[in-house]
């Protein structure tokens, strides 16, 4: 009876129209686990958006509508309450479960219809009009289960509403195992991406607070807003965070990526500082940021294709501006880390072109338009974080050195004599209490005066810095290196220490000094004289113990062949 009524409705619509013949029924489970509907289904666009499925079914039976074959890469304008109908037939020889997935988030509405075994319509619905938890198969993309009626062909009708952006979403059939595997893989990769973004955001914010670094503060805002924009664009937010907030979900896909674009432009301005080169350019960047935010607000209010196109055009202009800022400071700037920052921007600037092109309806939806920006951001984030860390360390270096002057030598950066004596007092007291000796080494650059006479005072100062570097490499975390004279140094090896360990450190220091160093002229090598003492030694306190070792250095002849002298063993 339902078939006769449907035919009657079709007959009332007029004479048959020219239509593409229906493709053969898709045999599910015949070796393929994922089947694209491109070239295997037909479509028709309902300009009114009000045709019920019964009329569409009747028209499909009578070929009274201009059905067209779906071809790969096609896009369709569904503005003005239009709806697209996609019809395809399936045969399921086995009892395996099969699903149809529309591989795009943010669809306004998607519905699947087919006749059940009792002849009644089975209807499933998903999209922004319903909470993801209420979808037939919850997930990031609208997904429906196909009929499992048996070996007879079953006709399915897929209805899609999607305004403001052309519908160009790939549609494919999956068996249950393939669908589950695909979703698990996507969730793993997206979890890694958002975990990295959260970590970088938190660490950048912590650095901004700890070091009062504006670059890290803006970077934290940029990375955070980019990640939130991707939550909306990739459908993760609608699935896990704002599942029940339907009104917000309708606009989040358009609002949040636009805000992240403004944040990216703000960050680019912060690190490149265009005001140093042109006040006009700096003002233009600020105006572009404000224009982008205003366009996003206007688009949220109007919700039209034109207003969204304005946002996309401004996004393209923002990408061009970011590229221009990086190129400008690369050519004119004197920042040694700007090239590394520029390298970090490249992946996002390039990859962002694909979702922007999708927003402008220049290319169909695909894995590249969906995930390109996330891939670019995953590459960009650690590079920019590393570059900002190096840049921040360089800018803080003078403050750190100034703060360290109270306990470090200004030239060499290692501890000065007062700090050494304080540590040595505690080390001797612990050694007496625990009856475990520590060791003190005094080292002198015996050829220091000769080097200055031959190469000059600047080379002599470089020798002191190189000597301090050798001392740092000769100690562990619990030991201390110090400068105790114009070209005298000391190493405190805190206990428990043996004579063998002390002599090994002394030999290491002598050998490292004799090796050529790039910071010094080829003929300038460091010749160390070293005295070694095991402490405590009698009743000597810290100053007396240090003087004891320095006196031992004084007693060594400049041309002595034995460069290491143990004093009490």
Coordinates of C-alpha atoms in Angstrom, one line a residue:
X1 CA 0.0 0.0 0.0
X2 CA 2.8 2.5 0.9
X3 CA 4.3 1.8 -2.5
X4 CA 1.1 2.6 -4.4
X5 CA 0.6 5.8 -2.3
X6 CA 4.2 6.8 -3.1
X7 CA 3.7 6.2 -6.8
X8 CA 0.5 8.3 -6.7
X9 CA 2.5 11.2 -5.2
X10 CA 5.2 10.8 -7.8
X11 CA 2.7 10.8 -10.6
X12 CA 1.3 14.1 -9.3
X13 CA 4.7 15.7 -9.6
X14 CA 4.8 15.6 -13.4
X15 CA 6.5 13.8 -16.2
X16 CA 9.7 11.9 -15.6
X17 CA 12.9 14.0 -15.8
X18 CA 16.2 13.1 -17.3
X19 CA 18.3 11.4 -14.5
X20 CA 21.5 9.4 -14.2
X21 CA 20.7 5.7 -14.0
X22 CA 21.0 4.3 -10.5
X23 CA 24.4 2.6 -9.8
X24 CA 24.4 -1.1 -9.0
X25 CA 23.8 -2.1 -5.4
X26 CA 26.9 -2.0 -3.2
X27 CA 27.7 -5.5 -1.9
X28 CA 28.9 -5.1 1.7
X29 CA 31.5 -7.5 3.0
X30 CA 32.8 -8.5 -0.5
X31 CA 36.4 -8.0 0.4
X32 CA 36.3 -4.2 1.1
X33 CA 36.1 -2.9 4.6
X34 CA 35.8 0.8 3.6
X35 CA 33.7 1.8 0.6
X36 CA 33.4 5.4 -0.7
X37 CA 30.0 6.5 -2.0
X38 CA 31.7 8.5 -4.7
X39 CA 30.5 7.2 -8.1
X40 CA 28.3 4.6 -6.3
X41 CA 25.4 6.9 -5.3
X42 CA 23.2 9.6 -6.7
X43 CA 22.2 12.9 -5.3
X44 CA 19.5 15.5 -5.7
X45 CA 19.2 19.0 -4.1
X46 CA 15.8 19.9 -2.7
X47 CA 15.6 23.7 -3.1
X48 CA 12.8 24.0 -0.5
X49 CA 14.3 21.6 2.0
X50 CA 10.8 20.4 2.8
X51 CA 10.3 17.2 0.8
X52 CA 9.5 14.2 3.1
X53 CA 11.3 11.0 2.5
X54 CA 8.2 9.3 1.1
X55 CA 8.1 11.7 -1.8
X56 CA 11.8 11.4 -2.4
X57 CA 11.5 7.6 -2.4
X58 CA 8.6 7.7 -4.9
X59 CA 10.6 10.1 -7.1
X60 CA 13.6 7.8 -7.0
X61 CA 11.4 4.9 -8.1
X62 CA 9.8 6.8 -10.9
X63 CA 12.9 8.8 -11.9
X64 CA 10.9 12.0 -11.8
X65 CA 13.8 14.0 -10.3
X66 CA 17.1 15.0 -12.0
X67 CA 19.3 12.6 -10.0
X68 CA 23.0 13.0 -10.6
X69 CA 26.0 10.7 -9.9
X70 CA 28.2 11.8 -7.0
X71 CA 31.7 12.4 -8.3
X72 CA 34.9 12.8 -6.1
X73 CA 35.8 16.3 -5.2
X74 CA 32.4 17.9 -5.9
X75 CA 31.0 20.6 -3.6
X76 CA 27.4 21.8 -3.3
X77 CA 25.8 25.1 -2.1
X78 CA 23.0 24.3 0.4
X79 CA 22.2 27.8 1.5
X80 CA 18.7 29.0 1.7
X81 CA 17.3 26.0 3.6
X82 CA 18.3 23.6 0.8
X83 CA 18.8 20.0 1.5
X84 CA 20.8 17.4 -0.4
X85 CA 19.4 13.8 -0.8
X86 CA 21.9 11.0 -1.4
X87 CA 20.4 7.7 -2.4
X88 CA 22.3 4.3 -2.6
X89 CA 21.4 0.6 -2.4
X90 CA 23.2 -2.0 -0.4
X91 CA 23.2 -5.8 -0.1
X92 CA 24.5 -7.4 3.0
X93 CA 25.1 -11.2 2.5
X94 CA 26.5 -11.6 6.0
X95 CA 25.2 -10.4 9.4
X96 CA 28.1 -8.1 10.0
X97 CA 27.3 -4.5 11.1
X98 CA 28.0 -1.7 8.6
X99 CA 28.0 2.0 9.1
X100 CA 27.9 5.2 7.0
X101 CA 30.1 8.1 8.1
X102 CA 30.1 11.7 6.9
X103 CA 33.7 12.6 7.4
X104 CA 33.3 16.2 8.7
X105 CA 32.4 17.8 12.0
X106 CA 30.1 20.8 12.2
X107 CA 27.4 19.6 9.8
X108 CA 24.1 21.3 10.6
X109 CA 21.9 18.1 10.2
X110 CA 22.3 14.7 8.7
X111 CA 19.5 12.0 8.5
X112 CA 19.5 8.5 7.3
X113 CA 16.3 6.7 6.2
X114 CA 15.6 3.2 5.1
X115 CA 12.6 0.7 5.2
X116 CA 12.8 -1.9 8.0
X117 CA 11.7 -5.5 7.6
X118 CA 8.2 -4.5 8.6
X119 CA 8.0 -1.8 5.8
X120 CA 8.2 1.1 8.3
X121 CA 10.8 3.8 8.1
X122 CA 13.8 3.6 10.2
X123 CA 15.2 7.2 10.9
X124 CA 18.5 8.2 12.4
X125 CA 19.6 11.8 13.0
X126 CA 22.9 13.6 13.9
X127 CA 24.6 17.0 13.5
X128 CA 24.7 20.3 15.4
X129 CA 20.9 20.1 16.0
X130 CA 21.4 17.3 18.5
X131 CA 23.8 16.7 21.3
X132 CA 26.5 14.2 20.3
X133 CA 25.5 11.9 23.2
X134 CA 22.1 11.6 21.5
X135 CA 23.5 10.6 18.1
X136 CA 22.8 7.0 17.0
X137 CA 26.6 6.5 17.0
X138 CA 28.3 9.2 19.1
X139 CA 31.6 10.5 17.8
X140 CA 33.2 13.5 16.1
X141 CA 31.5 12.8 12.7
X142 CA 27.8 12.0 12.0
X143 CA 27.6 8.2 11.7
X144 CA 24.7 5.9 11.2
X145 CA 24.2 2.1 11.1
X146 CA 23.0 0.6 7.8
X147 CA 20.2 -1.8 7.4
X148 CA 21.1 -5.5 8.1
X149 CA 18.0 -6.9 6.4
X150 CA 19.7 -9.6 4.5
X151 CA 20.5 -10.5 0.9
X152 CA 17.8 -8.4 -0.8
X153 CA 18.9 -4.8 -1.8
X154 CA 17.9 -2.1 0.6
X155 CA 17.6 1.5 -0.5
X156 CA 19.0 4.1 1.8
X157 CA 18.3 7.8 1.7
X158 CA 20.8 10.2 3.3
X159 CA 19.6 13.8 3.8
X160 CA 22.0 16.6 4.6
X161 CA 21.6 20.2 5.6
X162 CA 24.7 22.4 5.7
X163 CA 24.5 26.1 5.1
X164 CA 27.2 28.9 5.0
X165 CA 30.0 26.5 3.7
X166 CA 29.6 24.3 0.6
X167 CA 28.9 20.6 1.4
X168 CA 31.9 18.8 0.1
X169 CA 32.3 16.1 2.7
X170 CA 33.5 12.6 1.8
X171 CA 30.9 9.9 2.7
X172 CA 32.0 6.3 3.1
X173 CA 30.7 3.0 4.4
X174 CA 32.7 1.1 7.1
X175 CA 32.4 -2.3 8.6
X176 CA 32.4 -2.3 12.4
X177 CA 36.0 -3.3 12.8
X178 CA 37.3 -0.7 10.3
X179 CA 35.2 2.0 12.0
X180 CA 36.4 1.2 15.5
X181 CA 40.1 1.0 14.3
X182 CA 39.8 4.4 12.5
X183 CA 38.3 6.0 15.6
X184 CA 40.8 4.6 18.0
X185 CA 43.7 5.8 15.8
X186 CA 42.2 9.3 15.5
X187 CA 41.6 9.5 19.2
X188 CA 45.2 8.5 20.0
X189 CA 46.7 11.1 17.6
X190 CA 44.3 13.8 18.7
X191 CA 45.0 13.0 22.4
X192 CA 48.7 13.4 21.7
X193 CA 48.2 16.7 20.0
X194 CA 46.0 18.2 22.6
X195 CA 48.2 16.9 25.4
X196 CA 51.2 18.6 23.8
X197 CA 49.3 21.8 23.4
X198 CA 48.2 21.8 27.0
X199 CA 51.7 21.0 28.3
X200 CA 53.2 23.8 26.2
X201 CA 50.5 26.3 27.3
X202 CA 51.0 25.5 31.0
X203 CA 54.8 25.7 30.8
X204 CA 54.8 28.9 28.7
X205 CA 52.4 30.5 31.3
X206 CA 54.7 29.3 34.1
X207 CA 57.7 30.9 32.4
X208 CA 55.8 34.1 31.8
X209 CA 55.0 34.3 35.5
X210 CA 58.4 33.2 36.8
X211 CA 60.5 35.4 34.5
X212 CA 57.9 38.2 33.8
X213 CA 58.4 37.4 30.1
X214 CA 55.8 39.0 27.9
X215 CA 56.8 36.8 24.9
X216 CA 55.9 33.6 26.9
X217 CA 52.6 35.2 28.1
X218 CA 51.5 35.9 24.5
X219 CA 52.7 32.5 23.4
X220 CA 50.7 30.8 26.0
X221 CA 47.6 32.7 24.9
X222 CA 48.3 31.8 21.2
X223 CA 48.9 28.1 21.8
X224 CA 45.9 27.9 24.1
X225 CA 43.6 29.6 21.7
X226 CA 44.9 27.6 18.7
X227 CA 44.2 24.4 20.6
X228 CA 40.7 25.5 21.6
X229 CA 40.0 26.5 18.0
X230 CA 41.0 23.0 17.0
X231 CA 38.7 21.5 19.6
X232 CA 35.8 23.2 17.8
X233 CA 37.0 22.6 14.2
X234 CA 37.8 18.9 14.7
X235 CA 34.6 18.2 16.7
X236 CA 36.4 17.2 19.9
X237 CA 34.7 20.0 21.9
X238 CA 31.2 19.0 20.8
X239 CA 32.0 15.4 21.6
X240 CA 33.6 15.8 25.0
X241 CA 33.4 19.3 26.4
X242 CA 30.3 21.3 25.4
X243 CA 28.1 18.3 24.4
X244 CA 24.9 19.7 25.7
X245 CA 25.5 23.4 24.6
X246 CA 23.8 23.2 21.2
X247 CA 23.6 26.9 20.5
X248 CA 27.3 27.3 21.3
X249 CA 28.2 24.3 19.2
X250 CA 26.5 25.9 16.2
X251 CA 28.8 28.9 16.2
X252 CA 31.9 27.5 17.9
X253 CA 33.3 26.1 14.6
X254 CA 33.3 29.6 13.2
X255 CA 34.1 31.7 16.3
X256 CA 37.0 29.9 17.9
X257 CA 39.3 29.4 14.8
X258 CA 38.8 33.2 14.0
X259 CA 39.9 34.1 17.5
X260 CA 42.9 31.8 17.3
X261 CA 43.9 33.6 14.0
X262 CA 43.9 36.9 15.8
X263 CA 46.0 35.5 18.6
X264 CA 48.5 34.1 16.1
X265 CA 48.8 37.6 14.6
X266 CA 49.3 39.1 18.0
X267 CA 52.0 36.6 18.9
X268 CA 53.8 37.3 15.5
X269 CA 53.7 41.0 16.2
X270 CA 55.1 40.5 19.8
X271 CA 58.1 38.4 18.7
X272 CA 58.9 40.4 15.6
X273 CA 58.3 43.9 17.1
X274 CA 57.5 45.7 13.8
X275 CA 57.3 49.0 15.6
X276 CA 61.2 49.1 15.5
X277 CA 61.1 49.4 11.7
X278 CA 57.8 51.1 10.9
X279 CA 55.1 52.7 13.1
X280 CA 52.7 52.5 10.2
X281 CA 53.2 48.7 9.9
X282 CA 52.8 48.2 13.6
X283 CA 49.5 50.2 13.5
X284 CA 48.4 48.1 10.5
X285 CA 48.9 44.9 12.4
X286 CA 46.8 46.2 15.3
X287 CA 44.1 47.3 13.0
X288 CA 44.1 43.8 11.3
X289 CA 43.8 42.1 14.6
X290 CA 40.8 44.3 15.6
X291 CA 39.2 43.9 12.2
X292 CA 39.5 40.1 12.4
X293 CA 37.9 40.0 15.9
X294 CA 35.2 42.4 14.7
X295 CA 34.5 40.3 11.7
X296 CA 34.2 37.2 13.9
X297 CA 31.7 39.0 16.2
X298 CA 29.7 40.2 13.2
X299 CA 29.6 36.7 11.7
X300 CA 28.4 35.3 15.0
X301 CA 25.5 37.7 14.8
X302 CA 24.6 37.5 11.1
X303 CA 25.4 33.8 10.5
X304 CA 25.6 34.3 6.7
X305 CA 27.8 33.0 4.0
X306 CA 29.0 36.5 3.2
X307 CA 30.0 37.4 6.7
X308 CA 32.0 34.1 7.0
X309 CA 33.7 34.8 3.7
X310 CA 34.8 38.2 5.2
X311 CA 36.4 36.3 8.1
X312 CA 38.2 33.9 5.8
X313 CA 39.5 36.8 3.6
X314 CA 40.9 38.5 6.7
X315 CA 42.4 35.2 7.8
X316 CA 44.2 35.0 4.5
X317 CA 45.4 38.6 4.9
X318 CA 46.6 37.6 8.4
X319 CA 48.7 34.7 7.1
X320 CA 50.2 37.0 4.5
X321 CA 51.0 39.6 7.2
X322 CA 52.6 37.0 9.4
X323 CA 54.8 35.8 6.6
X324 CA 55.7 39.4 5.8
X325 CA 56.7 40.2 9.4
X326 CA 58.9 37.1 9.6
X327 CA 60.6 38.0 6.2
X328 CA 61.1 41.6 7.3
X329 CA 62.9 40.8 10.6
X330 CA 64.9 38.0 8.8
X331 CA 66.3 40.6 6.4
X332 CA 66.5 43.6 8.7
X333 CA 66.6 42.3 12.3
X334 CA 69.6 41.6 14.4
X335 CA 68.0 39.0 16.6
X336 CA 70.1 35.8 16.4
X337 CA 67.1 33.6 17.1
X338 CA 64.7 35.1 14.6
X339 CA 65.5 32.5 12.0
X340 CA 64.6 29.8 14.4
X341 CA 61.3 31.6 15.2
X342 CA 60.7 32.0 11.5
X343 CA 61.3 28.3 11.0
X344 CA 58.7 27.6 13.7
X345 CA 56.1 29.7 12.0
X346 CA 56.5 28.1 8.6
X347 CA 54.5 24.8 9.3
X348 CA 51.4 26.6 10.6
X349 CA 51.5 29.3 7.9
X350 CA 51.7 26.7 5.1
X351 CA 49.3 24.2 6.7
X352 CA 46.7 26.8 7.6
X353 CA 46.2 27.5 3.9
X354 CA 44.2 24.2 3.5
X355 CA 41.4 24.8 6.1
X356 CA 41.2 28.4 4.9
X357 CA 40.8 27.2 1.3
X358 CA 38.1 24.9 2.5
X359 CA 36.4 27.8 4.3
X360 CA 36.5 29.7 1.0
X361 CA 35.0 26.7 -0.8
X362 CA 38.2 26.4 -3.0
X363 CA 38.7 22.7 -2.2
X364 CA 36.6 19.9 -0.8
X365 CA 36.8 18.5 2.7
X366 CA 39.5 15.9 3.2
X367 CA 41.9 14.6 5.7
X368 CA 44.3 17.4 4.7
X369 CA 41.8 20.2 5.3
X370 CA 40.7 18.6 8.6
X371 CA 44.1 17.9 10.1
X372 CA 46.6 20.2 8.3
X373 CA 46.6 22.9 10.9
X374 CA 46.9 20.5 13.8
X375 CA 49.9 18.8 12.1
X376 CA 51.5 22.2 11.5
X377 CA 50.9 23.3 15.1
X378 CA 52.3 20.0 16.5
X379 CA 55.5 20.7 14.5
X380 CA 55.5 24.5 15.4
X381 CA 55.0 24.4 19.1
X382 CA 58.2 22.8 20.3
X383 CA 60.3 24.8 17.8
X384 CA 58.9 28.1 19.0
X385 CA 59.1 27.2 22.6
X386 CA 62.8 26.3 22.2
X387 CA 63.5 29.5 20.3
X388 CA 61.7 31.6 22.9
X389 CA 63.6 29.9 25.7
X390 CA 67.0 30.7 24.1
X391 CA 65.9 34.2 23.4
X392 CA 64.7 34.7 27.0
X393 CA 67.9 33.2 28.4
X394 CA 69.9 35.6 26.4
X395 CA 67.9 38.6 27.5
X396 CA 68.0 37.5 31.1
X397 CA 71.7 36.7 31.1
X398 CA 72.9 40.1 32.3
X399 CA 70.4 40.0 35.2
X400 CA 71.4 36.5 36.1
X401 CA 75.1 37.4 36.1
X402 CA 74.4 40.5 38.1
X403 CA 72.5 38.5 40.7
X404 CA 75.3 35.9 40.9
X405 CA 78.0 38.5 41.7
X406 CA 77.4 38.1 45.4
X407 CA 78.7 34.5 45.3
X408 CA 80.4 34.1 41.9
X409 CA 83.5 35.6 40.2
X410 CA 82.5 38.2 37.7
X411 CA 84.9 37.1 34.9
X412 CA 84.8 33.3 35.1
X413 CA 81.3 32.7 36.5
X414 CA 82.5 30.2 39.1
X415 CA 82.5 30.7 42.8
X416 CA 84.8 33.3 44.4
X417 CA 87.0 32.8 47.4
X418 CA 84.5 33.8 50.1
X419 CA 82.0 31.3 48.8
X420 CA 84.6 28.6 48.7
X421 CA 85.7 29.3 52.4
X422 CA 82.1 29.1 53.5
X423 CA 81.6 25.7 51.8
X424 CA 85.0 24.5 53.0
X425 CA 84.2 25.2 56.6
X426 CA 81.1 23.0 56.4
X427 CA 82.9 20.2 54.5
X428 CA 85.8 20.1 57.1
X429 CA 83.2 19.9 60.0
X430 CA 81.3 17.1 58.3
X431 CA 84.5 15.2 57.5
X432 CA 85.6 15.4 61.2
X433 CA 82.2 14.3 62.4
X434 CA 81.8 11.4 60.0
X435 CA 85.5 10.5 59.9
X436 CA 85.4 10.5 56.1
X437 CA 87.9 12.8 54.4
X438 CA 87.2 15.3 51.6
X439 CA 89.8 16.7 49.2
X440 CA 90.9 20.2 48.2
X441 CA 92.9 20.9 45.1
X442 CA 94.6 24.2 44.2
X443 CA 95.5 24.8 40.6
X444 CA 97.6 27.6 39.1
X445 CA 98.1 28.5 35.4
X446 CA 101.9 28.4 35.6
X447 CA 102.4 29.9 32.1
X448 CA 99.9 32.7 32.6
X449 CA 102.5 35.6 32.6
X450 CA 104.2 34.2 29.5
X451 CA 100.9 34.0 27.6
X452 CA 100.0 37.6 28.4
X453 CA 103.5 38.8 27.4
X454 CA 103.2 37.0 24.0
X455 CA 99.5 37.3 23.2
X456 CA 98.2 40.2 25.3
X457 CA 95.9 40.8 28.2
X458 CA 92.7 39.8 26.3
X459 CA 94.1 36.3 25.6
X460 CA 95.0 36.1 29.3
X461 CA 91.4 36.8 30.3
X462 CA 90.2 34.2 27.8
X463 CA 92.6 31.7 29.4
X464 CA 90.9 32.3 32.8
X465 CA 87.5 31.7 31.3
X466 CA 88.7 28.5 29.6
X467 CA 90.4 27.3 32.8
X468 CA 87.1 27.8 34.7
X469 CA 85.4 25.7 32.0
X470 CA 87.9 22.9 32.5
X471 CA 87.3 23.0 36.3
X472 CA 83.5 22.8 35.8
X473 CA 84.0 19.6 33.7
X474 CA 86.2 18.1 36.4
X475 CA 83.6 18.3 39.2
X476 CA 80.3 16.6 40.1
X477 CA 77.1 18.3 41.2
X478 CA 78.1 18.2 44.9
X479 CA 81.7 19.6 44.3
X480 CA 82.7 23.3 44.0
X481 CA 85.1 25.1 41.7
X482 CA 86.3 28.6 42.7
X483 CA 88.7 31.3 41.7
X484 CA 91.1 32.2 44.6
X485 CA 93.7 34.4 42.9
X486 CA 94.6 36.3 39.8
X487 CA 95.3 32.9 38.0
X488 CA 94.8 30.5 40.9
X489 CA 91.8 28.2 41.3
X490 CA 90.5 25.6 43.8
X491 CA 88.4 22.4 43.6
X492 CA 86.6 21.2 46.7
X493 CA 85.7 17.5 46.4
X494 CA 83.2 16.8 49.1
X495 CA 83.4 13.5 50.9
X496 CA 83.6 10.7 51.0
X497 CA 86.7 11.1 48.7
X498 CA 89.7 8.9 48.3
X499 CA 93.2 9.8 47.3
X500 CA 92.8 7.9 44.0
X501 CA 89.7 10.0 43.1
X502 CA 91.5 13.3 44.0
X503 CA 94.6 12.4 41.9
X504 CA 92.4 11.3 39.0
X505 CA 90.6 14.7 39.0
X506 CA 94.0 16.5 39.1
X507 CA 95.3 14.4 36.1
X508 CA 92.0 15.1 34.2
X509 CA 92.5 18.9 34.8
X510 CA 96.2 18.8 33.6
X511 CA 95.3 16.9 30.5
X512 CA 92.4 19.1 29.5
X513 CA 94.5 22.2 29.9
X514 CA 97.1 20.9 27.5
X515 CA 94.6 20.3 24.7
X516 CA 94.1 23.1 22.1
X517 CA 91.1 25.3 22.5
X518 CA 89.2 27.2 19.8
X519 CA 88.9 30.2 22.1
X520 CA 92.7 30.6 22.3
X521 CA 95.5 31.0 19.8
X522 CA 96.9 27.6 18.6
X523 CA 100.2 28.0 20.6
X524 CA 98.4 29.0 23.8
X525 CA 97.7 26.0 26.0
X526 CA 97.1 26.0 29.8
X527 CA 99.9 24.5 31.9
X528 CA 98.4 23.7 35.3
X529 CA 100.4 23.2 38.5
X530 CA 98.2 21.4 41.1
X531 CA 98.5 20.6 44.8
X532 CA 96.3 18.1 46.4
X533 CA 95.4 17.8 50.1
X534 CA 93.2 15.4 52.0
X535 CA 91.1 17.2 54.7
X536 CA 90.8 17.5 57.6
X537 CA 94.6 17.8 58.2
X538 CA 95.3 18.5 61.9
X539 CA 93.5 21.5 63.3
X540 CA 93.6 23.6 60.1
X541 CA 90.4 25.6 59.5
X542 CA 89.2 26.6 56.0
X543 CA 91.4 29.7 55.5
X544 CA 94.5 27.8 56.8
X545 CA 93.8 24.8 54.6
X546 CA 93.5 26.9 51.5
X547 CA 96.6 28.8 52.3
X548 CA 98.4 25.5 52.9
X549 CA 97.7 24.4 49.3
X550 CA 98.5 27.9 47.8
X551 CA 101.9 27.8 49.7
X552 CA 102.4 24.4 48.1
X553 CA 101.9 26.0 44.6
X554 CA 104.4 28.8 45.5
X555 CA 107.0 26.2 46.3
X556 CA 106.7 24.6 42.8
X557 CA 109.1 25.9 40.3
X558 CA 107.6 27.2 37.0
X559 CA 109.6 24.7 34.9
X560 CA 108.8 21.8 37.3
X561 CA 108.4 18.5 35.4
X562 CA 106.1 17.1 38.0
X563 CA 102.8 19.1 37.7
X564 CA 100.8 17.4 40.5
X565 CA 102.0 17.5 44.1
X566 CA 100.2 15.6 46.9
X567 CA 100.8 17.4 50.2
X568 CA 99.8 14.8 52.9
X569 CA 99.7 11.4 51.2

